[in-house]
CSV table of C-alpha atoms in Angstrom, one decimal:
chain,number,residue,atom,x,y,z
A,20,MET,CA,24.7,2.3,19.0
A,21,ASN,CA,21.0,2.1,19.7
A,22,PRO,CA,18.5,1.6,16.8
A,23,GLU,CA,17.3,5.2,16.7
A,24,SER,CA,20.9,6.6,16.6
A,25,TRP,CA,21.7,4.1,13.8
A,26,LYS,CA,18.7,5.3,11.7
A,27,LYS,CA,19.7,8.9,12.1
A,28,ALA,CA,23.3,8.1,11.2
A,29,ARG,CA,22.1,6.1,8.1
A,30,ALA,CA,19.9,8.9,6.9
A,31,LEU,CA,22.8,11.4,7.4
A,32,LEU,CA,25.1,9.0,5.5
A,33,TRP,CA,22.9,8.8,2.4
A,34,VAL,CA,22.4,12.6,2.4
A,35,LEU,CA,26.1,13.1,2.6
A,36,VAL,CA,26.7,10.6,-0.3
A,37,THR,CA,24.2,12.5,-2.4
A,38,VAL,CA,25.7,15.9,-1.6
A,39,LEU,CA,29.2,14.6,-2.4
A,40,PHE,CA,28.1,13.1,-5.7
A,41,ILE,CA,26.6,16.5,-6.7
A,42,ALA,CA,29.7,18.3,-5.6
A,43,ALA,CA,31.9,15.9,-7.6
A,44,LEU,CA,29.8,16.5,-10.7
A,45,LEU,CA,30.1,20.3,-10.3
A,46,PHE,CA,33.8,20.0,-9.7
A,47,PHE,CA,34.6,17.8,-12.7
A,48,THR,CA,32.4,19.9,-15.0
A,49,GLY,CA,34.2,23.0,-13.9
A,50,ALA,CA,31.2,24.6,-12.3
A,51,ILE,CA,33.1,25.0,-9.0
A,52,THR,CA,36.7,25.1,-8.2
A,53,LEU,CA,38.7,24.3,-5.0
A,54,PRO,CA,41.6,26.4,-3.8
A,55,GLY,CA,44.9,24.7,-4.5
A,56,LEU,CA,43.5,22.3,-7.0
A,57,PRO,CA,43.6,22.7,-10.8
A,58,SER,CA,40.2,23.3,-12.5
A,59,ALA,CA,38.8,20.2,-13.9
A,60,GLN,CA,37.1,20.2,-17.3
A,61,VAL,CA,35.5,16.8,-18.0
A,62,ASP,CA,33.0,16.4,-20.8
A,63,LEU,CA,30.2,14.3,-19.3
A,64,ARG,CA,27.6,14.9,-22.0
A,65,ALA,CA,28.0,11.3,-23.4
A,66,TYR,CA,27.3,10.0,-19.9
A,67,GLN,CA,24.6,12.5,-19.0
A,68,PRO,CA,21.7,10.0,-18.9
A,69,TRP,CA,23.6,7.7,-16.5
A,70,VAL,CA,24.6,10.6,-14.4
A,71,PHE,CA,21.0,11.7,-14.0
A,72,ALA,CA,20.0,8.1,-13.3
A,73,VAL,CA,22.5,7.6,-10.5
A,74,LEU,CA,21.6,11.0,-9.1
A,75,ILE,CA,17.9,10.1,-9.1
A,76,LEU,CA,18.5,6.8,-7.3
A,77,LEU,CA,20.8,8.4,-4.7
A,78,ALA,CA,18.4,11.3,-4.1
A,79,THR,CA,15.4,8.8,-3.7
A,80,LYS,CA,17.3,6.8,-1.1
A,81,ALA,CA,18.4,9.9,0.8
A,82,LEU,CA,14.8,11.3,0.7
A,83,LEU,CA,13.2,8.2,2.1
A,84,GLU,CA,15.8,7.9,4.9
A,85,VAL,CA,15.2,11.5,5.9
A,86,LEU,CA,11.4,11.2,5.6
A,87,ARG,CA,11.2,8.0,7.7
A,88,PRO,CA,11.3,9.6,11.1
A,89,VAL,CA,9.1,12.6,9.9
A,90,PHE,CA,6.5,10.2,8.5
A,91,ARG,CA,6.6,8.2,11.8
A,92,ALA,CA,6.1,11.3,13.9
A,93,ALA,CA,3.3,12.6,11.7
A,94,LEU,CA,1.3,9.4,11.9
A,95,ARG,CA,1.9,8.6,15.6
A,96,SER,CA,-1.1,10.6,16.7
A,97,HIS,CA,-3.4,9.1,14.0
A,98,VAL,CA,-2.3,5.5,13.8
A,99,ARG,CA,-2.5,3.3,17.0
A,100,TYR,CA,0.1,0.7,16.3
A,101,GLU,CA,3.7,1.2,15.5
A,102,ALA,CA,3.6,-1.8,13.1
A,103,ASP,CA,0.8,-0.1,11.1
A,104,ILE,CA,3.0,3.1,10.8
A,105,PHE,CA,5.8,0.9,9.5
A,106,ALA,CA,3.5,-0.7,6.9
A,107,HIS,CA,2.2,2.6,5.7
A,108,PHE,CA,5.8,3.9,5.2
A,109,LYS,CA,6.7,0.7,3.4
A,110,LEU,CA,3.8,1.2,0.9
A,111,VAL,CA,4.9,4.8,0.4
A,112,SER,CA,8.5,3.8,-0.2
A,113,TYR,CA,7.4,1.2,-2.8
A,114,VAL,CA,5.5,3.9,-4.7
A,115,VAL,CA,8.4,6.3,-4.5
A,116,TRP,CA,10.9,3.7,-5.7
A,117,ALA,CA,8.6,2.6,-8.6
A,118,THR,CA,8.3,6.2,-9.7
A,119,ALA,CA,12.0,6.8,-9.5
A,120,LEU,CA,12.8,3.6,-11.5
A,121,LEU,CA,10.3,4.5,-14.2
A,122,LEU,CA,11.9,7.9,-14.4
A,123,VAL,CA,15.3,6.4,-14.7
A,124,VAL,CA,14.2,4.0,-17.5
A,125,SER,CA,12.4,6.8,-19.3
A,126,ILE,CA,15.6,8.9,-19.2
A,127,LEU,CA,17.8,6.1,-20.5
A,128,ALA,CA,15.3,5.1,-23.2
A,129,GLY,CA,14.6,8.6,-24.3
A,130,THR,CA,18.1,9.9,-25.0
A,131,GLY,CA,18.1,8.8,-28.6
A,132,ALA,CA,21.5,7.0,-28.2
A,133,GLN,CA,21.3,3.6,-29.6
A,134,GLN,CA,23.6,2.0,-27.0
A,135,ASN,CA,21.6,3.5,-24.1
A,136,LEU,CA,18.3,2.4,-25.6
A,137,GLY,CA,19.6,-1.1,-26.1
A,138,LEU,CA,21.0,-1.3,-22.6
A,139,SER,CA,17.7,0.0,-21.2
A,140,ILE,CA,15.8,-2.7,-23.1
A,141,GLY,CA,18.3,-5.3,-21.8
A,142,LEU,CA,17.8,-4.2,-18.2
A,143,ILE,CA,14.0,-4.3,-18.6
A,144,SER,CA,14.2,-7.8,-20.1
A,145,ALA,CA,16.5,-9.0,-17.3
A,146,ALA,CA,14.0,-7.6,-14.7
A,147,LEU,CA,11.2,-9.4,-16.4
A,148,VAL,CA,13.1,-12.7,-16.5
A,149,TYR,CA,13.8,-12.3,-12.8
A,150,VAL,CA,10.2,-11.8,-11.8
A,151,LEU,CA,8.9,-14.7,-13.8
A,152,GLY,CA,8.1,-17.9,-12.1
A,153,GLU,CA,8.3,-18.1,-8.3
A,154,PRO,CA,9.1,-14.4,-7.7
A,155,LEU,CA,6.2,-13.3,-9.9
A,156,LEU,CA,3.9,-15.6,-8.0
A,157,SER,CA,5.2,-14.1,-4.7
A,158,PHE,CA,4.6,-10.6,-6.1
A,159,VAL,CA,1.0,-11.6,-7.0
A,160,GLY,CA,0.7,-13.1,-3.5
A,161,TRP,CA,1.8,-9.7,-2.0
A,162,MET,CA,-0.8,-7.9,-4.0
A,163,VAL,CA,-3.5,-10.3,-2.7
A,164,ILE,CA,-2.2,-9.8,0.9
A,165,VAL,CA,-2.3,-6.0,0.6
A,166,THR,CA,-5.6,-5.7,-1.4
A,167,MET,CA,-7.6,-8.4,0.4
A,168,ARG,CA,-6.1,-7.7,3.8
A,169,LEU,CA,-5.3,-11.3,4.5
A,170,TYR,CA,-3.0,-10.1,7.2
A,171,LYS,CA,-0.9,-7.1,8.2
A,172,LEU,CA,2.0,-6.3,10.4
A,173,GLY,CA,1.3,-7.3,14.0
A,174,ASP,CA,-1.1,-10.1,13.1
A,175,ARG,CA,-0.8,-13.7,14.4
A,176,ILE,CA,-1.0,-16.0,11.5
A,177,GLU,CA,-0.3,-19.6,10.4
A,178,VAL,CA,0.8,-20.4,6.9
A,179,ASN,CA,2.1,-23.7,5.6
A,180,ASN,CA,2.2,-25.1,9.2
A,181,THR,CA,4.3,-22.2,10.4
A,182,ARG,CA,2.8,-19.9,13.1
A,183,GLY,CA,4.1,-16.5,14.2
A,184,TYR,CA,3.8,-12.8,14.6
A,185,VAL,CA,4.1,-10.8,11.4
A,186,VAL,CA,7.0,-8.4,11.6
A,187,GLY,CA,7.7,-7.8,7.9
A,188,ILE,CA,5.9,-7.8,4.6
A,189,THR,CA,7.8,-7.2,1.3
A,190,PRO,CA,6.7,-7.8,-2.3
A,191,LEU,CA,8.4,-11.2,-2.2
A,192,ASN,CA,8.1,-12.6,1.3
A,193,THR,CA,6.7,-12.3,4.8
A,194,THR,CA,8.8,-12.4,8.0
A,195,LEU,CA,7.4,-14.0,11.2
A,196,ARG,CA,8.5,-14.1,14.8
A,197,GLU,CA,7.9,-17.9,15.2
A,198,PHE,CA,5.6,-19.3,17.9
A,199,GLY,CA,5.3,-23.0,18.5
A,200,GLY,CA,7.5,-24.6,15.8
A,201,SER,CA,9.9,-27.1,17.3
A,202,LEU,CA,8.7,-26.3,20.9
A,203,ALA,CA,5.6,-27.7,22.6
A,204,GLY,CA,2.8,-25.2,23.0
A,205,ASP,CA,2.2,-21.8,21.5
A,206,ILE,CA,5.4,-20.1,22.9
A,207,HIS,CA,7.9,-17.8,21.3
A,208,THR,CA,10.9,-19.8,19.8
A,209,GLY,CA,13.2,-16.8,19.3
A,210,ARG,CA,13.5,-17.6,15.6
A,211,TYR,CA,12.6,-15.6,12.5
A,212,VAL,CA,10.8,-17.4,9.7
A,213,THR,CA,10.7,-16.1,6.1
A,214,ILE,CA,7.7,-17.3,4.1
A,215,PRO,CA,7.4,-16.7,0.3
A,216,ASN,CA,4.2,-14.6,-0.4
A,217,SER,CA,3.3,-17.3,-3.0
A,218,GLN,CA,2.1,-19.4,-0.1
A,219,ALA,CA,-0.8,-16.9,0.3
A,220,VAL,CA,-2.2,-18.0,-3.1
A,221,ARG,CA,-1.1,-21.6,-2.9
A,222,GLY,CA,-2.4,-22.7,0.5
A,223,ASN,CA,-4.5,-21.7,3.5
A,224,VAL,CA,-3.8,-18.6,5.6
A,225,TYR,CA,-5.0,-18.7,9.2
A,226,ASN,CA,-5.3,-15.3,10.9
A,227,ALA,CA,-5.9,-15.4,14.7
A,228,THR,CA,-6.2,-11.6,15.1
A,229,LYS,CA,-8.0,-10.3,12.0
A,230,ASP,CA,-11.6,-10.8,13.2
A,231,THR,CA,-11.7,-10.8,17.0
A,232,PRO,CA,-8.9,-11.0,19.6
A,233,PHE,CA,-10.3,-14.4,20.6
A,234,VAL,CA,-9.7,-17.9,19.3
A,235,TRP,CA,-11.3,-21.2,20.5
A,236,ASP,CA,-9.0,-23.8,21.9
A,237,GLN,CA,-9.4,-27.2,23.6
A,238,VAL,CA,-7.5,-29.0,26.4
A,239,THR,CA,-7.3,-32.8,26.0
A,240,ILE,CA,-7.5,-34.8,29.2
A,241,THR,CA,-7.5,-38.6,29.5
A,242,VAL,CA,-10.2,-40.0,31.8
A,243,PRO,CA,-10.0,-43.8,32.7
A,244,TYR,CA,-13.1,-46.0,32.0
A,245,GLN,CA,-13.5,-46.7,35.7
A,246,SER,CA,-13.8,-43.0,36.6
A,247,ASP,CA,-17.1,-41.2,37.3
A,248,ALA,CA,-17.7,-39.6,33.9
A,249,LYS,CA,-20.3,-37.2,35.2
A,250,ALA,CA,-18.1,-36.0,38.1
A,251,ALA,CA,-15.2,-35.6,35.7
A,252,GLU,CA,-17.3,-33.5,33.3
A,253,ALA,CA,-18.6,-31.4,36.2
A,254,MET,CA,-15.0,-30.7,37.4
A,255,LEU,CA,-13.8,-29.8,33.9
A,256,LEU,CA,-16.8,-27.5,33.3
A,257,ALA,CA,-16.1,-25.8,36.6
A,258,ALA,CA,-12.5,-25.3,35.8
A,259,ALA,CA,-13.3,-23.9,32.3
A,260,GLU,CA,-16.0,-21.7,33.8
A,261,ASP,CA,-13.5,-20.3,36.3
A,262,VAL,CA,-10.9,-19.5,33.6
A,263,VAL,CA,-12.9,-18.4,30.5
A,264,GLY,CA,-16.6,-18.4,31.4
A,265,PRO,CA,-17.1,-14.7,32.2
A,266,LEU,CA,-14.8,-13.7,29.3
A,267,MET,CA,-16.9,-15.6,26.8
A,268,ARG,CA,-20.2,-14.2,28.1
A,269,ASP,CA,-19.0,-10.6,28.3
A,270,ASN,CA,-17.9,-10.7,24.7
A,271,ARG,CA,-20.8,-12.8,23.3
A,272,ALA,CA,-22.5,-9.8,21.7
A,273,ARG,CA,-19.3,-8.5,20.3
A,274,ILE,CA,-18.5,-11.8,18.7
A,275,ARG,CA,-22.0,-12.3,17.3
A,276,ASP,CA,-21.7,-9.0,15.4
A,277,LYS,CA,-18.9,-10.6,13.5
A,278,TYR,CA,-20.9,-13.5,12.2
A,279,GLU,CA,-21.6,-13.3,8.5
A,280,PHE,CA,-24.8,-15.3,8.9
A,281,GLU,CA,-27.3,-15.6,11.7
A,282,ASP,CA,-27.3,-19.4,11.7
A,283,LEU,CA,-23.7,-19.4,12.7
A,284,ARG,CA,-24.8,-19.0,16.3
A,285,GLU,CA,-26.0,-22.6,16.2
A,286,TYR,CA,-22.5,-23.9,15.5
A,287,VAL,CA,-20.2,-21.5,17.4
A,288,SER,CA,-19.7,-22.3,21.1
A,289,GLU,CA,-20.5,-19.4,23.3
A,290,GLU,CA,-20.1,-21.2,26.6
A,291,PRO,CA,-17.4,-23.6,28.0
A,292,MET,CA,-18.3,-27.2,27.0
A,293,VAL,CA,-16.9,-30.8,27.4
A,294,LEU,CA,-16.7,-33.2,24.4
A,295,TRP,CA,-16.1,-36.9,24.9
A,296,ASN,CA,-14.1,-39.1,22.5
A,297,VAL,CA,-14.1,-42.8,23.4
A,298,ARG,CA,-11.0,-44.8,22.5
A,299,ASP,CA,-9.3,-48.1,23.3
A,300,ALA,CA,-7.2,-48.1,26.5
């Protein structure tokens, strides 16, 4: 089954579960009858808050699964990247789930039943205990990532010596397609890496695609002492000029527009250059 078919089947499954739950409620309360089956008369008034709570959660899940392809189709003509559409839907789903959970808690806490109120307080307390410590710091890190736009889906970042392509951001962690890692060079390793969002507030976050699509790099070459240094430098400059020279000059004005201060032009290399570092043989 391909991914698109699986998503449709999953949405249909949750809709079916919700419909069956509603049908079961109607049957057991005697609102509907089935031919050949005795009429059921179950008093669910004592469990009414929990019935509504389960129904709200099922309906929320089914609604989000149904709206996922609709949301994607609606934004496809307005949002350039598929990853950004996914990020927008994630944000909407978090808001919808938060609203549903608040509604569930308000129903359970507002019934007037002492046992329901106590259970609701217990659930809220357990949730608070869960989010304390590292999970709470990860949630704060997620808020920093979202509000300050440290990175988004599709960005190439480095966090805590881990480099990769951002493919998932949740309130607790970020998922990367790893580049580099145990392999030499900046190549795809085929591994997923999950990073706690707490790293965003604990350490440095390097984003290679947030500002411009260009990053500066260097190639280290060993030149023996007996070699002609000027000739070696000329050959290196010629090679760099052939590879990146026109690209750097064509995008010079575009990159300068990104500078926060004018004097940064004095420190940022806008042409290929050779740097020497003398070491013992």
